[in-house]
Amino acid sequence: MTAPKSKVYIEILRQIRSIIHEDGLSAGDKIPSERELAERLNAGRSSVREALRALELLGMIETRRGEGTYIKDFREHGLVEILGTFILQDKNAIADLIEMNVLLESNALKLLLEKDNHAEELKNIGISIPAQNLGHVEIMTKFMQLSDNYLLFRIWTVLNEYLKVIQPEQKTSRVNVYEKIIDGLISKDEKKVFDSFNTLTKKENVE
Protein backbone atom coordinates (compact mmCIF):
# COMPACT_ATOMS: atom_id res chain seq x y z
CA MET A 1 0.00 0.00 0.00
CA THR A 2 1.42 3.40 -0.97
CA ALA A 3 1.54 6.23 1.58
CA PRO A 4 -1.09 8.97 1.25
CA LYS A 5 0.09 11.90 -0.87
CA SER A 6 -0.02 14.26 2.12
CA LYS A 7 2.35 12.03 4.11
CA VAL A 8 4.80 11.78 1.19
CA TYR A 9 4.70 15.56 0.88
CA ILE A 10 5.37 16.10 4.60
CA GLU A 11 8.20 13.57 4.56
CA ILE A 12 9.87 15.37 1.64
CA LEU A 13 9.59 18.66 3.53
CA ARG A 14 11.27 17.03 6.53
CA GLN A 15 14.03 15.62 4.35
CA ILE A 16 14.64 18.99 2.69
CA ARG A 17 14.93 20.51 6.16
CA SER A 18 17.46 17.79 7.06
CA ILE A 19 19.52 18.57 3.96
CA ILE A 20 19.55 22.27 4.84
CA HIS A 21 20.78 21.35 8.32
CA GLU A 22 23.35 18.80 7.10
CA ASP A 23 24.76 21.26 4.54
CA GLY A 24 25.01 23.96 7.22
CA LEU A 25 22.80 26.37 5.26
CA SER A 26 21.16 29.43 6.77
CA ALA A 27 19.30 32.59 5.70
CA GLY A 28 20.76 33.97 2.47
CA ASP A 29 22.32 30.68 1.37
CA LYS A 30 21.45 28.89 -1.85
CA ILE A 31 19.79 25.49 -1.51
CA PRO A 32 20.37 22.54 -3.89
CA SER A 33 18.48 22.58 -7.16
CA GLU A 34 15.21 20.72 -7.65
CA ARG A 35 17.04 18.03 -9.65
CA GLU A 36 19.76 17.59 -7.01
CA LEU A 37 17.18 17.40 -4.22
CA ALA A 38 15.23 14.75 -6.15
CA GLU A 39 18.41 12.71 -6.60
CA ARG A 40 19.52 13.03 -2.97
CA LEU A 41 16.05 12.22 -1.66
CA ASN A 42 15.40 9.49 -4.24
CA ALA A 43 12.06 11.18 -4.87
CA GLY A 44 10.11 12.31 -7.90
CA ARG A 45 10.84 15.81 -9.14
CA SER A 46 7.14 16.65 -9.12
CA SER A 47 6.92 15.86 -5.38
CA VAL A 48 10.05 17.91 -4.66
CA ARG A 49 8.68 20.77 -6.77
CA GLU A 50 5.43 20.71 -4.77
CA ALA A 51 7.33 20.86 -1.48
CA LEU A 52 9.47 23.76 -2.70
CA ARG A 53 6.38 25.65 -3.85
CA ALA A 54 4.88 25.25 -0.39
CA LEU A 55 8.05 26.59 1.24
CA GLU A 56 8.08 29.52 -1.18
CA LEU A 57 4.41 30.25 -0.55
CA LEU A 58 5.16 30.37 3.19
CA GLY A 59 8.04 32.75 2.50
CA MET A 60 10.69 30.33 3.76
CA ILE A 61 12.59 30.33 0.47
CA GLU A 62 12.71 32.54 -2.60
CA THR A 63 13.53 31.75 -6.22
CA ARG A 64 15.69 34.24 -8.08
CA ARG A 65 15.41 33.94 -11.84
CA GLY A 66 18.63 32.67 -13.34
CA GLU A 67 20.29 32.31 -9.92
CA GLY A 68 18.53 29.56 -7.98
CA THR A 69 16.59 29.20 -4.74
CA TYR A 70 17.66 30.84 -1.49
CA ILE A 71 16.68 30.53 2.18
CA LYS A 72 14.93 33.57 3.62
CA ASP A 73 15.14 34.85 7.18
CA PHE A 74 12.00 33.58 8.94
CA ARG A 75 11.38 37.08 10.31
CA GLU A 76 11.01 38.47 6.79
CA HIS A 77 7.88 36.55 5.86
CA GLY A 78 4.31 37.28 6.89
CA LEU A 79 3.39 33.81 8.13
CA VAL A 80 3.54 34.79 11.80
CA GLU A 81 1.37 37.84 11.18
CA ILE A 82 -1.14 35.77 9.21
CA LEU A 83 -1.33 33.05 11.86
CA GLY A 84 -1.44 35.65 14.61
CA THR A 85 -4.46 37.28 13.03
CA PHE A 86 -6.39 34.03 13.59
CA ILE A 87 -4.77 32.57 16.72
CA LEU A 88 -4.74 35.79 18.73
CA GLN A 89 -8.47 36.39 18.47
CA ASP A 90 -8.77 34.27 21.63
CA LYS A 91 -8.18 36.27 24.82
CA ASN A 92 -6.92 33.15 26.58
CA ALA A 93 -4.35 32.61 23.82
CA ILE A 94 -3.11 36.18 24.22
CA ALA A 95 -2.83 35.78 28.00
CA ASP A 96 -0.94 32.49 27.57
CA LEU A 97 1.40 34.10 25.05
CA ILE A 98 2.26 36.98 27.38
CA GLU A 99 2.68 34.63 30.35
CA MET A 100 5.02 32.36 28.38
CA ASN A 101 7.04 35.36 27.29
CA VAL A 102 7.53 36.40 30.92
CA LEU A 103 8.62 32.86 31.83
CA LEU A 104 11.20 32.77 29.04
CA GLU A 105 12.61 36.16 29.98
CA SER A 106 12.75 35.16 33.65
CA ASN A 107 14.72 32.05 32.74
CA ALA A 108 17.18 34.11 30.71
CA LEU A 109 17.77 36.36 33.72
CA LYS A 110 18.27 33.31 35.96
CA LEU A 111 20.87 31.96 33.54
CA LEU A 112 22.65 35.32 33.54
CA LEU A 113 22.74 35.31 37.35
CA GLU A 114 24.66 32.03 37.17
CA LYS A 115 27.33 33.43 34.84
CA ASP A 116 30.37 35.36 36.06
CA ASN A 117 31.96 36.74 32.91
CA HIS A 118 29.48 39.27 31.52
CA ALA A 119 29.88 42.29 33.82
CA GLU A 120 31.44 44.46 31.12
CA GLU A 121 28.81 43.54 28.53
CA LEU A 122 26.03 44.25 31.03
CA LYS A 123 27.51 47.67 31.80
CA ASN A 124 27.58 48.42 28.08
CA ILE A 125 23.91 47.45 27.79
CA GLY A 126 23.13 49.87 30.62
CA ILE A 127 24.91 52.65 28.72
CA SER A 128 23.19 51.83 25.42
CA ILE A 129 19.62 51.88 26.80
CA PRO A 130 19.33 55.69 27.12
CA ALA A 131 21.96 56.42 24.46
CA GLN A 132 20.15 54.39 21.78
CA ASN A 133 16.63 54.80 23.21
CA LEU A 134 16.15 51.02 23.28
CA GLY A 135 12.81 49.30 23.76
CA HIS A 136 12.05 46.27 25.93
CA VAL A 137 12.49 43.71 23.14
CA GLU A 138 15.79 45.25 22.09
CA ILE A 139 17.05 45.16 25.69
CA MET A 140 15.86 41.61 26.29
CA THR A 141 17.48 40.51 23.03
CA LYS A 142 20.83 41.54 24.51
CA PHE A 143 20.08 39.70 27.77
CA MET A 144 18.96 36.61 25.85
CA GLN A 145 22.14 36.56 23.80
CA LEU A 146 24.29 36.86 26.91
CA SER A 147 22.38 34.02 28.60
CA ASP A 148 24.00 31.82 25.95
CA ASN A 149 21.10 29.41 25.47
CA TYR A 150 20.43 29.25 21.75
CA LEU A 151 17.16 27.30 21.99
CA LEU A 152 15.74 29.66 24.62
CA PHE A 153 16.68 32.63 22.44
CA ARG A 154 15.09 31.12 19.31
CA ILE A 155 11.82 30.23 21.05
CA TRP A 156 11.65 33.71 22.61
CA THR A 157 12.37 35.36 19.25
CA VAL A 158 9.54 33.51 17.50
CA LEU A 159 7.19 34.22 20.40
CA ASN A 160 7.93 37.92 20.12
CA GLU A 161 7.06 37.89 16.43
CA TYR A 162 3.54 36.94 17.54
CA LEU A 163 3.57 39.52 20.33
CA LYS A 164 4.27 42.25 17.79
CA VAL A 165 0.88 41.49 16.23
CA ILE A 166 -0.91 42.55 19.43
CA GLN A 167 1.52 45.04 20.98
CA PRO A 168 4.08 46.76 18.72
CA GLU A 169 7.51 47.55 20.12
CA GLN A 170 7.83 50.93 21.81
CA LYS A 171 10.82 52.65 23.35
CA THR A 172 11.13 52.28 27.11
CA SER A 173 10.35 55.07 29.53
CA ARG A 174 11.63 53.04 32.51
CA VAL A 175 15.37 53.21 32.05
CA ASN A 176 15.93 53.15 35.82
CA VAL A 177 14.17 49.77 36.12
CA TYR A 178 16.49 48.17 33.57
CA GLU A 179 19.47 49.80 35.29
CA LYS A 180 18.43 48.09 38.53
CA ILE A 181 18.12 44.76 36.73
CA ILE A 182 21.62 45.19 35.32
CA ASP A 183 23.02 46.20 38.72
CA GLY A 184 21.42 43.11 40.23
CA LEU A 185 22.83 40.85 37.52
CA ILE A 186 26.33 42.22 38.06
CA SER A 187 26.16 41.99 41.85
CA LYS A 188 24.35 38.61 41.70
CA ASP A 189 21.45 40.04 43.70
CA GLU A 190 18.57 37.83 42.58
CA LYS A 191 15.98 39.69 44.66
CA LYS A 192 16.93 43.03 43.11
CA VAL A 193 16.79 41.55 39.60
CA PHE A 194 13.33 40.03 39.97
CA ASP A 195 11.79 42.77 42.09
CA SER A 196 12.71 45.13 39.25
CA PHE A 197 11.70 42.71 36.47
CA ASN A 198 8.32 42.12 38.12
CA THR A 199 7.54 45.85 37.91
CA LEU A 200 7.82 45.52 34.14
CA THR A 201 5.34 42.65 33.97
CA LYS A 202 2.56 44.02 36.18
CA LYS A 203 0.87 45.87 33.34
CA GLU A 204 2.41 44.68 30.09
CA ASN A 205 5.44 42.64 29.35
CA VAL A 206 6.44 44.90 26.52
CA GLU A 207 6.57 48.67 26.85
mmCIF file of N, CA and C in Angstrom, residues 46-92:
data_model
loop_
_atom_site.group_PDB
_atom_site.id
_atom_site.type_symbol
_atom_site.label_atom_id
_atom_site.label_comp_id
_atom_site.label_asym_id
_atom_site.label_seq_id
_atom_site.Cartn_x
_atom_site.Cartn_y
_atom_site.Cartn_z
ATOM 1 N N SER A 46 8.417 15.967 -9.317
ATOM 2 C CA SER A 46 7.136 16.650 -9.124
ATOM 3 C C SER A 46 6.828 16.804 -7.640
ATOM 4 N N SER A 47 7.166 15.789 -6.833
ATOM 5 C CA SER A 47 6.925 15.863 -5.384
ATOM 6 C C SER A 47 7.844 16.895 -4.739
ATOM 7 N N VAL A 48 9.106 16.919 -5.191
ATOM 8 C CA VAL A 48 10.053 17.908 -4.663
ATOM 9 C C VAL A 48 9.601 19.308 -5.051
ATOM 10 N N ARG A 49 9.145 19.461 -6.298
ATOM 11 C CA ARG A 49 8.680 20.770 -6.771
ATOM 12 C C ARG A 49 7.498 21.250 -5.933
ATOM 13 N N GLU A 50 6.595 20.349 -5.580
ATOM 14 C CA GLU A 50 5.430 20.712 -4.769
ATOM 15 C C GLU A 50 5.866 21.176 -3.383
ATOM 16 N N ALA A 51 6.836 20.476 -2.801
ATOM 17 C CA ALA A 51 7.327 20.858 -1.476
ATOM 18 C C ALA A 51 8.002 22.231 -1.521
ATOM 19 N N LEU A 52 8.785 22.472 -2.565
ATOM 20 C CA LEU A 52 9.469 23.760 -2.705
ATOM 21 C C LEU A 52 8.463 24.902 -2.909
ATOM 22 N N ARG A 53 7.416 24.622 -3.650
ATOM 23 C CA ARG A 53 6.379 25.646 -3.854
ATOM 24 C C ARG A 53 5.713 26.013 -2.529
ATOM 25 N N ALA A 54 5.489 24.995 -1.694
ATOM 26 C CA ALA A 54 4.877 25.246 -0.387
ATOM 27 C C ALA A 54 5.795 26.118 0.461
ATOM 28 N N LEU A 55 7.093 25.796 0.456
ATOM 29 C CA LEU A 55 8.052 26.590 1.235
ATOM 30 C C LEU A 55 8.129 28.022 0.718
ATOM 31 N N GLU A 56 8.023 28.175 -0.604
ATOM 32 C CA GLU A 56 8.077 29.522 -1.185
ATOM 33 C C GLU A 56 6.802 30.299 -0.853
ATOM 34 N N LEU A 57 5.673 29.614 -0.890
ATOM 35 C CA LEU A 57 4.407 30.252 -0.548
ATOM 36 C C LEU A 57 4.421 30.752 0.899
ATOM 37 N N LEU A 58 5.051 29.994 1.784
ATOM 38 C CA LEU A 58 5.162 30.372 3.188
ATOM 39 C C LEU A 58 6.233 31.447 3.415
ATOM 40 N N GLY A 59 7.010 31.727 2.363
ATOM 41 C CA GLY A 59 8.040 32.748 2.498
ATOM 42 C C GLY A 59 9.312 32.233 3.126
ATOM 43 N N MET A 60 9.487 30.903 3.163
ATOM 44 C CA MET A 60 10.688 30.330 3.765
ATOM 45 C C MET A 60 11.865 30.329 2.789
ATOM 46 N N ILE A 61 11.555 30.285 1.499
ATOM 47 C CA ILE A 61 12.593 30.333 0.472
ATOM 48 C C ILE A 61 12.131 31.292 -0.623
ATOM 49 N N GLU A 62 13.066 31.704 -1.464
ATOM 50 C CA GLU A 62 12.707 32.538 -2.604
ATOM 51 C C GLU A 62 13.514 32.104 -3.816
ATOM 52 N N THR A 63 12.864 32.127 -4.977
ATOM 53 C CA THR A 63 13.531 31.753 -6.216
ATOM 54 C C THR A 63 13.914 33.014 -6.980
ATOM 55 N N ARG A 64 15.189 33.102 -7.305
ATOM 56 C CA ARG A 64 15.686 34.244 -8.076
ATOM 57 C C ARG A 64 15.975 33.763 -9.499
ATOM 58 N N ARG A 65 15.301 34.375 -10.448
ATOM 59 C CA ARG A 65 15.410 33.941 -11.838
ATOM 60 C C ARG A 65 16.871 33.934 -12.304
ATOM 61 N N GLY A 66 17.281 32.796 -12.821
ATOM 62 C CA GLY A 66 18.626 32.674 -13.340
ATOM 63 C C GLY A 66 19.694 32.450 -12.283
ATOM 64 N N GLU A 67 19.305 32.460 -10.995
ATOM 65 C CA GLU A 67 20.292 32.309 -9.919
ATOM 66 C C GLU A 67 20.083 31.050 -9.083
ATOM 67 N N GLY A 68 18.818 30.720 -8.812
ATOM 68 C CA GLY A 68 18.533 29.563 -7.977
ATOM 69 C C GLY A 68 17.580 29.914 -6.852
ATOM 70 N N THR A 69 17.517 29.031 -5.854
ATOM 71 C CA THR A 69 16.588 29.195 -4.739
ATOM 72 C C THR A 69 17.367 29.421 -3.456
ATOM 73 N N TYR A 70 16.925 30.419 -2.679
ATOM 74 C CA TYR A 70 17.656 30.835 -1.487
ATOM 75 C C TYR A 70 16.766 30.793 -0.248
ATOM 76 N N ILE A 71 17.394 30.542 0.903
ATOM 77 C CA ILE A 71 16.679 30.526 2.181
ATOM 78 C C ILE A 71 16.450 31.961 2.639
ATOM 79 N N LYS A 72 15.245 32.238 3.104
ATOM 80 C CA LYS A 72 14.932 33.571 3.618
ATOM 81 C C LYS A 72 14.961 33.553 5.146
ATOM 82 N N ASP A 73 15.230 34.693 5.727
ATOM 83 C CA ASP A 73 15.138 34.853 7.180
ATOM 84 C C ASP A 73 13.680 34.697 7.567
ATOM 85 N N PHE A 74 13.395 33.837 8.567
ATOM 86 C CA PHE A 74 11.999 33.577 8.938
ATOM 87 C C PHE A 74 11.271 34.843 9.371
ATOM 88 N N ARG A 75 12.024 35.854 9.841
ATOM 89 C CA ARG A 75 11.384 37.083 10.308
ATOM 90 C C ARG A 75 10.924 37.969 9.158
ATOM 91 N N GLU A 76 11.357 37.642 7.932
ATOM 92 C CA GLU A 76 11.008 38.474 6.789
ATOM 93 C C GLU A 76 9.643 38.123 6.205
ATOM 94 N N HIS A 77 9.148 36.928 6.484
ATOM 95 C CA HIS A 77 7.879 36.549 5.864
ATOM 96 C C HIS A 77 6.690 36.872 6.763
ATOM 97 N N GLY A 78 5.509 36.865 6.163
ATOM 98 C CA GLY A 78 4.315 37.281 6.894
ATOM 99 C C GLY A 78 3.542 36.155 7.530
ATOM 100 N N LEU A 79 4.133 34.948 7.598
ATOM 101 C CA LEU A 79 3.394 33.808 8.132
ATOM 102 C C LEU A 79 2.955 34.040 9.572
ATOM 103 N N VAL A 80 3.877 34.557 10.405
ATOM 104 C CA VAL A 80 3.541 34.792 11.804
ATOM 105 C C VAL A 80 2.378 35.775 11.922
ATOM 106 N N GLU A 81 2.443 36.841 11.127
ATOM 107 C CA GLU A 81 1.368 37.837 11.183
ATOM 108 C C GLU A 81 0.035 37.247 10.738
ATOM 109 N N ILE A 82 0.078 36.408 9.690
ATOM 110 C CA ILE A 82 -1.144 35.773 9.209
ATOM 111 C C ILE A 82 -1.720 34.833 10.262
ATOM 112 N N LEU A 83 -0.866 33.967 10.826
ATOM 113 C CA LEU A 83 -1.332 33.049 11.864
ATOM 114 C C LEU A 83 -1.815 33.807 13.094
ATOM 115 N N GLY A 84 -1.075 34.862 13.447
ATOM 116 C CA GLY A 84 -1.445 35.650 14.613
ATOM 117 C C GLY A 84 -2.817 36.281 14.484
ATOM 118 N N THR A 85 -3.157 36.669 13.268
ATOM 119 C CA THR A 85 -4.463 37.275 13.026
ATOM 120 C C THR A 85 -5.590 36.332 13.427
ATOM 121 N N PHE A 86 -5.373 35.019 13.241
ATOM 122 C CA PHE A 86 -6.394 34.027 13.589
ATOM 123 C C PHE A 86 -6.245 33.534 15.028
ATOM 124 N N ILE A 87 -5.008 33.156 15.399
ATOM 125 C CA ILE A 87 -4.773 32.571 16.718
ATOM 126 C C ILE A 87 -5.062 33.561 17.833
ATOM 127 N N LEU A 88 -4.667 34.809 17.641
ATOM 128 C CA LEU A 88 -4.737 35.787 18.729
ATOM 129 C C LEU A 88 -6.083 36.494 18.826
ATOM 130 N N GLN A 89 -7.114 35.899 18.246
ATOM 131 C CA GLN A 89 -8.470 36.393 18.469
ATOM 132 C C GLN A 89 -8.988 35.916 19.826
ATOM 133 N N ASP A 90 -8.376 34.880 20.351
ATOM 134 C CA ASP A 90 -8.769 34.269 21.626
ATOM 135 C C ASP A 90 -8.042 34.974 22.767
ATOM 136 N N LYS A 91 -8.788 35.550 23.700
ATOM 137 C CA LYS A 91 -8.180 36.270 24.823
ATOM 138 C C LYS A 91 -7.297 35.355 25.668
ATOM 139 N N ASN A 92 -7.722 34.102 25.809
ATOM 140 C CA ASN A 92 -6.916 33.146 26.582
ATOM 141 C C ASN A 92 -5.570 32.896 25.898
#
